[in-house]
PDB file of C-alpha atoms in Angstrom:
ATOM      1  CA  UNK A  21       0.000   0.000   0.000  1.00  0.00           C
ATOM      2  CA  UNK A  22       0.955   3.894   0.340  1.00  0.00           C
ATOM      3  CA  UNK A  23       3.561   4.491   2.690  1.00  0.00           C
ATOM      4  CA  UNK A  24       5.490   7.385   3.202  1.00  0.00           C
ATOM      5  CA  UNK A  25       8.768   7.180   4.753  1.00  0.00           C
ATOM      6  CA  UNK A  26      10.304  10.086   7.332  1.00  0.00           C
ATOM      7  CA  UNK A  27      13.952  10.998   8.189  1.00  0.00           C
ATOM      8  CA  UNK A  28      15.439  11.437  10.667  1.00  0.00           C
ATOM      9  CA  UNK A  29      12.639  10.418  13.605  1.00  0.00           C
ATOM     10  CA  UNK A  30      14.742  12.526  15.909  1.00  0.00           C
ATOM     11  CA  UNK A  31      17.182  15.713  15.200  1.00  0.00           C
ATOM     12  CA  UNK A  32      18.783  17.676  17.365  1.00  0.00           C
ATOM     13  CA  UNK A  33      20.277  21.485  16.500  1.00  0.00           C
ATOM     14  CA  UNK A  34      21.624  24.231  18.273  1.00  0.00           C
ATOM     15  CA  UNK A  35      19.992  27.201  18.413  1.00  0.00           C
ATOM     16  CA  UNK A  36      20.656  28.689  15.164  1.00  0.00           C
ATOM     17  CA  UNK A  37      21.037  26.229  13.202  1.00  0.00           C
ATOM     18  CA  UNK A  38      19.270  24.599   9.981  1.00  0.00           C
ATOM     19  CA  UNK A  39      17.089  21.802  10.251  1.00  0.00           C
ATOM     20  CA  UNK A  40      15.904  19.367   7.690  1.00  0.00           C
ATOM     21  CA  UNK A  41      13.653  16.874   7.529  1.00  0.00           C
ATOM     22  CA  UNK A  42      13.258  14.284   4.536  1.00  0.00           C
ATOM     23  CA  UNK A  43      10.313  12.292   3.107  1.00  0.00           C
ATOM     24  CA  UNK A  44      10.042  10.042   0.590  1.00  0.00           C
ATOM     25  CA  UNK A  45       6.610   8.562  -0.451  1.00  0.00           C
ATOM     26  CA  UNK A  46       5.670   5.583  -2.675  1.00  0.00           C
ATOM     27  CA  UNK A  47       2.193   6.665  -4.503  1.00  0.00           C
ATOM     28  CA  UNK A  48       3.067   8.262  -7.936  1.00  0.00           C
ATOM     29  CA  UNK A  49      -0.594   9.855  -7.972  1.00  0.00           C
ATOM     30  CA  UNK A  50       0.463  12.227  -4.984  1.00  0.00           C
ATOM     31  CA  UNK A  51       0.223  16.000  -4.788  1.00  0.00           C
ATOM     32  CA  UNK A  52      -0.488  17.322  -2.189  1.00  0.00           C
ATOM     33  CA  UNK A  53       2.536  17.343   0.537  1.00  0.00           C
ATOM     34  CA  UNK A  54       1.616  19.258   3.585  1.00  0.00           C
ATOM     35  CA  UNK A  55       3.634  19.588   6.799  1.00  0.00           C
ATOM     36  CA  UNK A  56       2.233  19.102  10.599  1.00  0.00           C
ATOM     37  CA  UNK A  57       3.803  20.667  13.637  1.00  0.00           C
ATOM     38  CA  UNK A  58       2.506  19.291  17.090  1.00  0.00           C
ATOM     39  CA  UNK A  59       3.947  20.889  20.069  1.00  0.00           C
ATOM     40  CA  UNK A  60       4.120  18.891  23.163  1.00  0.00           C
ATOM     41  CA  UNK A  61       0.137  17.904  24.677  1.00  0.00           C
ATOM     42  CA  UNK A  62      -1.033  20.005  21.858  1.00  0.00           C
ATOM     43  CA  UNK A  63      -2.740  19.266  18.593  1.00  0.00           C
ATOM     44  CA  UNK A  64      -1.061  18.627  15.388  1.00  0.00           C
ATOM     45  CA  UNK A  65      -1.162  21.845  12.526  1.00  0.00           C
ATOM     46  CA  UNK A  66      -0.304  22.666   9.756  1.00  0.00           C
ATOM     47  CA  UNK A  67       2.596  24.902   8.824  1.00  0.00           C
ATOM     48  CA  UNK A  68       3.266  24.362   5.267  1.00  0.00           C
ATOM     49  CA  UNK A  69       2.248  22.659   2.157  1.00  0.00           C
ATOM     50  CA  UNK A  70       3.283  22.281  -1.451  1.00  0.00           C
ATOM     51  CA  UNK A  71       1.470  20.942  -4.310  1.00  0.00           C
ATOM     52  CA  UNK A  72       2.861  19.068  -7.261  1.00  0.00           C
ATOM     53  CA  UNK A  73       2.681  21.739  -9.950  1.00  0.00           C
ATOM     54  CA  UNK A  74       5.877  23.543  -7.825  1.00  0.00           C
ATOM     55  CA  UNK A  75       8.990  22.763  -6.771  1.00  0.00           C
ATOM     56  CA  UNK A  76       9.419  24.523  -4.063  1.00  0.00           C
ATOM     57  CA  UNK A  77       7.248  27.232  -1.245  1.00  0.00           C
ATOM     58  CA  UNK A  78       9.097  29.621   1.471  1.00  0.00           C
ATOM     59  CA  UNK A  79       7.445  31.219   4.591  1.00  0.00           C
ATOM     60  CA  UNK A  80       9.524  33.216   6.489  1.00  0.00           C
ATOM     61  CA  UNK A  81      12.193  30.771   8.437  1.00  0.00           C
ATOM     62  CA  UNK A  82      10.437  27.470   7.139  1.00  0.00           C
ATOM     63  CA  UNK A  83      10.736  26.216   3.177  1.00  0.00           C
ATOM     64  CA  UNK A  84       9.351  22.987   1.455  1.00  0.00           C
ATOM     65  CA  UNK A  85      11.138  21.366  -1.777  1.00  0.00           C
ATOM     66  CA  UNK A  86       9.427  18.867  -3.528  1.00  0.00           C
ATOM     67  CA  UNK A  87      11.594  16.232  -6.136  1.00  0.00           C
ATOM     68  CA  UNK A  88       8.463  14.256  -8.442  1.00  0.00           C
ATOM     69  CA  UNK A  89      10.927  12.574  -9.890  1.00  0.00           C
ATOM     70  CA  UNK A  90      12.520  11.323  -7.078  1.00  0.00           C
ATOM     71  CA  UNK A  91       9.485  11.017  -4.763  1.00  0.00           C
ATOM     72  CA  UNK A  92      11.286  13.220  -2.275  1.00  0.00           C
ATOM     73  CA  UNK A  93       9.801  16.326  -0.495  1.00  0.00           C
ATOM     74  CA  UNK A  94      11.878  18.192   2.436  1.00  0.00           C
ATOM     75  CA  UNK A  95      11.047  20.780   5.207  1.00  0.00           C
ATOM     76  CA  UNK A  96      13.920  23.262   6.330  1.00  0.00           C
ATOM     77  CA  UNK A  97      14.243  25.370   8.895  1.00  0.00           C
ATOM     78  CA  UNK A  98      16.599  28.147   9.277  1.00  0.00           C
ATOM     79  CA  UNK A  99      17.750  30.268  12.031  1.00  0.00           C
ATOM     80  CA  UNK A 100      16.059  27.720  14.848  1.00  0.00           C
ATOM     81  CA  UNK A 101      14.546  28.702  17.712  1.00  0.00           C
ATOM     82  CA  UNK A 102      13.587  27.306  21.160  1.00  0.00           C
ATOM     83  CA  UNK A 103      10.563  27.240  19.971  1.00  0.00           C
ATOM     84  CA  UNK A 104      10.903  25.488  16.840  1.00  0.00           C
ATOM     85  CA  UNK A 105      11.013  22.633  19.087  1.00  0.00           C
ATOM     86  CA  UNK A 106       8.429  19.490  18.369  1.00  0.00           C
ATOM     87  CA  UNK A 107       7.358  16.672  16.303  1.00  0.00           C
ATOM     88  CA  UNK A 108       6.992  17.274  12.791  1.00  0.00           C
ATOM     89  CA  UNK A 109       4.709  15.248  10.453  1.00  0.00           C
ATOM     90  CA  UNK A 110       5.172  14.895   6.552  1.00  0.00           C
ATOM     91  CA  UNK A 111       1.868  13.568   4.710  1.00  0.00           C
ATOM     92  CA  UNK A 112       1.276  12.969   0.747  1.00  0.00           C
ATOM     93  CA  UNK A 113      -2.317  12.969  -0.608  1.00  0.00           C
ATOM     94  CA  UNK A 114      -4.278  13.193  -3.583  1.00  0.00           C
ATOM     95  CA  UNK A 115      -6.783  14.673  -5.403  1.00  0.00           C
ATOM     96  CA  UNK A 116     -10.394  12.936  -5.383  1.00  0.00           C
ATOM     97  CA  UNK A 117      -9.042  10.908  -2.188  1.00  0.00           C
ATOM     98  CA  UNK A 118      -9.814  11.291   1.386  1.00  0.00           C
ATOM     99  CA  UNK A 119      -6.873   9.411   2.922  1.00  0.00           C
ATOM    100  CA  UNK A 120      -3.655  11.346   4.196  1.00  0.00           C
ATOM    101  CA  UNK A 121      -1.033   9.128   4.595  1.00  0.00           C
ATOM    102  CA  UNK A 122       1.578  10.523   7.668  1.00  0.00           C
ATOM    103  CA  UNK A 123       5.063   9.857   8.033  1.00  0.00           C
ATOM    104  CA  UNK A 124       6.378   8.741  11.293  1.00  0.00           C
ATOM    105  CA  UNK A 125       7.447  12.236  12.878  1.00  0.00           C
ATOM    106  CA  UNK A 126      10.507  13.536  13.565  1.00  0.00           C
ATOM    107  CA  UNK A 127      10.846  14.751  17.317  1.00  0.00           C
ATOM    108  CA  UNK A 128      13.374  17.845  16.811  1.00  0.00           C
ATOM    109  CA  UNK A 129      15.169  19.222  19.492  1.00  0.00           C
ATOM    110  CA  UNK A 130      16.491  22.868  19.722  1.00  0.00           C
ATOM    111  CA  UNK A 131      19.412  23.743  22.258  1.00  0.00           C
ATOM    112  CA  UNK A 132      19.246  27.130  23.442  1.00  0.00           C
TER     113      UNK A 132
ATOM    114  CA  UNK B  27     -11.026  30.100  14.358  1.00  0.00           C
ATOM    115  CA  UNK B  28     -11.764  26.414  13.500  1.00  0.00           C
ATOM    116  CA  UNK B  29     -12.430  24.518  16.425  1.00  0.00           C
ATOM    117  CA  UNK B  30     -12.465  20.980  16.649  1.00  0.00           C
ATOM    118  CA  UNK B  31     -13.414  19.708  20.132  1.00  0.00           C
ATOM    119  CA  UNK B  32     -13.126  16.143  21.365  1.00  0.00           C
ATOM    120  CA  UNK B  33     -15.380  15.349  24.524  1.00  0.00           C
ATOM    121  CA  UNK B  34     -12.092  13.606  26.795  1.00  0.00           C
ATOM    122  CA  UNK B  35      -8.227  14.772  27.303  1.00  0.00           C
ATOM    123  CA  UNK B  36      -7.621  11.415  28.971  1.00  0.00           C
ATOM    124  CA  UNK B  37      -9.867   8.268  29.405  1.00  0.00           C
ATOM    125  CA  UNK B  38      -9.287   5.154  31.545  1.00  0.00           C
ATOM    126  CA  UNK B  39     -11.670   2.163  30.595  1.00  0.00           C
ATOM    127  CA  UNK B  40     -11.585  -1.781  31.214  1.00  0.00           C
ATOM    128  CA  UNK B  41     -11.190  -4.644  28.880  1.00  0.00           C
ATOM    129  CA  UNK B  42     -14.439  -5.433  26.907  1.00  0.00           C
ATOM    130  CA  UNK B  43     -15.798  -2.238  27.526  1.00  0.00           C
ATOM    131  CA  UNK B  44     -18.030  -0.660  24.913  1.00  0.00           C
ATOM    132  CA  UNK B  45     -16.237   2.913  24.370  1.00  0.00           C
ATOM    133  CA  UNK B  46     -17.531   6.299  22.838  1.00  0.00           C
ATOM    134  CA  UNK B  47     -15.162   9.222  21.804  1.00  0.00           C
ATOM    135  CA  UNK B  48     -16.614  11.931  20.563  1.00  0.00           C
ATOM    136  CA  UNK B  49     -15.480  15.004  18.170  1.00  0.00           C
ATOM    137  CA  UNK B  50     -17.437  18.079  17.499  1.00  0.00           C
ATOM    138  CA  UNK B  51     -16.755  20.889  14.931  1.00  0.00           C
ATOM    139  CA  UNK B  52     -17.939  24.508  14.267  1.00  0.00           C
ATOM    140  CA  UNK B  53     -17.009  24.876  10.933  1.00  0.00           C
ATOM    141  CA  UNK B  54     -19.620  23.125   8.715  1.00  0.00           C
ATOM    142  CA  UNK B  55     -16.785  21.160   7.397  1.00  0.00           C
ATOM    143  CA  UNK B  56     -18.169  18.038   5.371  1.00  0.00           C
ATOM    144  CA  UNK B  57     -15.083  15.881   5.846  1.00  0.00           C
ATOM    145  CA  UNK B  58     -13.814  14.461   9.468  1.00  0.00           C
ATOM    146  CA  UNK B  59     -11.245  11.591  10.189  1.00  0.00           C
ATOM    147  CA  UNK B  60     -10.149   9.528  13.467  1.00  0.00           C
ATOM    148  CA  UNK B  61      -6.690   8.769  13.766  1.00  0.00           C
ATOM    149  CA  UNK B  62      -4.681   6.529  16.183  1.00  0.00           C
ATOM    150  CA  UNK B  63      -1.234   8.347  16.973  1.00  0.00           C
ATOM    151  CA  UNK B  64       1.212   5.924  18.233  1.00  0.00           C
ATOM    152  CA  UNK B  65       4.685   6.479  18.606  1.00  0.00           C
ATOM    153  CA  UNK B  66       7.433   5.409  15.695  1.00  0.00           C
ATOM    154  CA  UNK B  67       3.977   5.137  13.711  1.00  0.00           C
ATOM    155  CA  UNK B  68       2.703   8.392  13.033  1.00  0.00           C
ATOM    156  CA  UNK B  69      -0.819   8.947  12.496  1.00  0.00           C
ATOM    157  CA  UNK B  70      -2.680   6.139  11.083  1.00  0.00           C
ATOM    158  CA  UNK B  71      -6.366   6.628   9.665  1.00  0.00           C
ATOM    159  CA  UNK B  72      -9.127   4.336  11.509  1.00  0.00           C
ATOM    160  CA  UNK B  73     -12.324   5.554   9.637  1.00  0.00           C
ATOM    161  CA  UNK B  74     -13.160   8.849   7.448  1.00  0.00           C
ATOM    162  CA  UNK B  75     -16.445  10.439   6.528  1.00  0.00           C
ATOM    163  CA  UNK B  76     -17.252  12.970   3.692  1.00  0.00           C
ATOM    164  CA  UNK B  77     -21.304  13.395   4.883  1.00  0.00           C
ATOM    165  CA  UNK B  78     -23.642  12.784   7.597  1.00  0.00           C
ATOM    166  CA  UNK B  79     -24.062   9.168   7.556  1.00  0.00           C
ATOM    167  CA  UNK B  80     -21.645   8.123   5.468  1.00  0.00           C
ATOM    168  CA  UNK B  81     -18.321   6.747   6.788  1.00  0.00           C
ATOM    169  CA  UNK B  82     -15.275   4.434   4.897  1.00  0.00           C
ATOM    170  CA  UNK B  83     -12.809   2.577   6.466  1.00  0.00           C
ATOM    171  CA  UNK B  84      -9.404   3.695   6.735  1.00  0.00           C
ATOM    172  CA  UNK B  85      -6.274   1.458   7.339  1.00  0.00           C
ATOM    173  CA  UNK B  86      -6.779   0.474  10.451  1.00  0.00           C
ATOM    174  CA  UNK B  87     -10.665  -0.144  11.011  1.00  0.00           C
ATOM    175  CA  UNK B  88     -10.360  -3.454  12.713  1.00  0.00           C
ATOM    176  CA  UNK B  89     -12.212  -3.413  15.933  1.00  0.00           C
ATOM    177  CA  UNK B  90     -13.573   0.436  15.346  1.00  0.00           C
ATOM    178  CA  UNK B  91     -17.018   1.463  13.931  1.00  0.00           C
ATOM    179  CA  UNK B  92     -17.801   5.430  13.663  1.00  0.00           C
ATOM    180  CA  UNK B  93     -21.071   6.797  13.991  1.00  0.00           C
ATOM    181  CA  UNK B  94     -22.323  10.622  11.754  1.00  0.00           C
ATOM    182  CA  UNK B  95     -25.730  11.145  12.842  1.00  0.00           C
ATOM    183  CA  UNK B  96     -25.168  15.294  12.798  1.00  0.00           C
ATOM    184  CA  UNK B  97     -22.550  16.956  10.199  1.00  0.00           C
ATOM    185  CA  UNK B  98     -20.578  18.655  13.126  1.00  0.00           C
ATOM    186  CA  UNK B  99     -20.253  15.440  15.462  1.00  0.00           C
ATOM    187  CA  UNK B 100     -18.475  12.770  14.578  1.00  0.00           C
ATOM    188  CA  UNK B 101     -18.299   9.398  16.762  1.00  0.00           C
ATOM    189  CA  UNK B 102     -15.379   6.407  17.154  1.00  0.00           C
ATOM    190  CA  UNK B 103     -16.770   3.626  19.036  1.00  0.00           C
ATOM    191  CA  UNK B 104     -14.446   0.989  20.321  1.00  0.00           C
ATOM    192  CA  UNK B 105     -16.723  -1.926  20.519  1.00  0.00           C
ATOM    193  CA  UNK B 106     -15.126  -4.427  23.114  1.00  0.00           C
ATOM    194  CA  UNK B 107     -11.939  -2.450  24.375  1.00  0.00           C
ATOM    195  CA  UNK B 108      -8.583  -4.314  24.222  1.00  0.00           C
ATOM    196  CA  UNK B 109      -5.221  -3.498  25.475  1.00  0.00           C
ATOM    197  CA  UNK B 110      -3.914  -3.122  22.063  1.00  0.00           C
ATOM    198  CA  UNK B 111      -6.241  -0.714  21.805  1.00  0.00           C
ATOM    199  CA  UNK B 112      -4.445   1.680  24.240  1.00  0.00           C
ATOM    200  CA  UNK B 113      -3.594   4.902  22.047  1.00  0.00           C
ATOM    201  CA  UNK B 114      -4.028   8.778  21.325  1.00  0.00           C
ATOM    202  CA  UNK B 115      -6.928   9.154  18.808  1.00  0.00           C
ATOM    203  CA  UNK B 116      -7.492  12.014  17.092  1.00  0.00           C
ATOM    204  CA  UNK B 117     -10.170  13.779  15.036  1.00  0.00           C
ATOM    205  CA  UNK B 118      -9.786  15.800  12.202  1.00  0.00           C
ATOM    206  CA  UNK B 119     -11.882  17.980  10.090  1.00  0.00           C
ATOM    207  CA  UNK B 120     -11.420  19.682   6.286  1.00  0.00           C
ATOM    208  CA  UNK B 121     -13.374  21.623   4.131  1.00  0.00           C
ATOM    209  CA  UNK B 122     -14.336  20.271   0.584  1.00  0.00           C
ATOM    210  CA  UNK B 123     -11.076  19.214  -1.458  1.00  0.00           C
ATOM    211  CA  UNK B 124     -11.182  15.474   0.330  1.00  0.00           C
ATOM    212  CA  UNK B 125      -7.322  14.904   1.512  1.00  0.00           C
ATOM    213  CA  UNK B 126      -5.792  17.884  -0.096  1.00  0.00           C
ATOM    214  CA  UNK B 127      -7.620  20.793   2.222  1.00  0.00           C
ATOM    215  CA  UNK B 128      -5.966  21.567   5.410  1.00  0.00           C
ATOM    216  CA  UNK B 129      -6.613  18.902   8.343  1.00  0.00           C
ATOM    217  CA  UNK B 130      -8.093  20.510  11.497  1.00  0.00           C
ATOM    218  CA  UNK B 131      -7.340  18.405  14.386  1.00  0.00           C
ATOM    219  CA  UNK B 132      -8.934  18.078  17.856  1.00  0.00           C
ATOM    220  CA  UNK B 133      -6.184  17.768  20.970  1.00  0.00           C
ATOM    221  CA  UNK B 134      -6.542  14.470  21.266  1.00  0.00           C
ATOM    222  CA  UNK B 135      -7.882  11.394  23.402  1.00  0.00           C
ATOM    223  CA  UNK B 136      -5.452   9.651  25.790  1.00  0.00           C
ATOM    224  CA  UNK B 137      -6.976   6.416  25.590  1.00  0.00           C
ATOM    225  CA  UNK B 138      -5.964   3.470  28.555  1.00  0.00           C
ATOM    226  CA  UNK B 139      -7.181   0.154  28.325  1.00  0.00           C
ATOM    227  CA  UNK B 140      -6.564  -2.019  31.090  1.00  0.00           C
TER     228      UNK B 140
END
């Protein structure tokens, strides 16, 4: 079935730093890629998304590149914050469907 | 503001217990979603429905049924609780566009089986 597959499941920066986080997901019919932040005891939401007609969106410290060929979509964060601190979720999706299929998580960790 | 609301923060039941979770929304959104969030496993969908009385299975239905009497409430009944069955479930809701609108999600159900 549809999988999507999330690296790393845990990071941890110094304040400061860049963070990435890398997906990779197995349904060629994707695209739609959004991106889920859940903060500790609080809900998951979302912070970014890309579609499949571009290859890459920027808000402010957080981007989103998306490879079709490749099957690959990232998240980076620059200039980390305290903050910036929680699990992040990459999903893939498609039009017409109704199922969202979630990556793992990746629990990232920034060091003041 | 969309607000999803789930009735429980954290819920203790027994083994073979019939259980009720329940999600309300105040947007008028058609679409809402259970997930099971377990960790090293992400969120994984239990059941889906796109309008009052309808509802699909997800991926992991077994053991689950889901109940859409009213558009904003939207129900996950655990029929005989298990163990295995010890989770955090949450509910979702979207607008129109199926799995490619933006996910509103509820704060979640600490679930405890014992």
């Amino acid at each position: 079935g549809e999988n999507v597959e999330q690296h790393p499941s845990t990071l941890s920066v110094q304040e400061g730093d860049s963070a990435v986080i890398k997906c990779t997901y197995s349904d060629s019919a994707s695209n739609y890629f959004p991106w889920y932040k859940q903060e500790l005891g609080k809900r998951p939401q979302l912070i970014i998304d890309i579609r499949s007609n571009v290859g890459e969106k920027k808000d402010q410290r957080i981007a989103v590149t998306l490879n079709k060929t490749a099957k690959h979509f990232s998240l980076h964060i620059t200039e980390t914050q305290p903050e910036d601190s929680a699990v992040y979720f990459c999903a893939a999706s498609r039009t017409g469907g109704f199922k969202t299929i979630f990556g793992a998580g990746t629990r990232l960790f920034v060091k003041a | 503001d969309v607000k999803v609301t789930q009735s429980s923060r954290y819920l203790v039941k027994r083994t073979g217990e019939k259980v009720f979770l329940e999600c309300v929304q105040d947007m008028d959104h058609e679409n809402m979603f259970w997930y099971r969030q377990d960790p090293g496993l992400g969120l994984r969908l239990i059941y889906f429905s796109y309008d009052v009385k309808m509802k699909e299975k997800g991926d992991i239905p077994e053991g689950y049924s889901v109940s859409r009497e009213k558009k904003e409430r939207f129900s996950l009944i655990l029929e005989s609780a298990s163990t295995n069955q010890t989770s955090m479930y949450l509910c979702a809701s979207s607008p129109p566009g199926g799995a490619t609108a933006e996910a509103f999600f509820g704060q979640g159900t600490r679930l405890t089986v014992v």
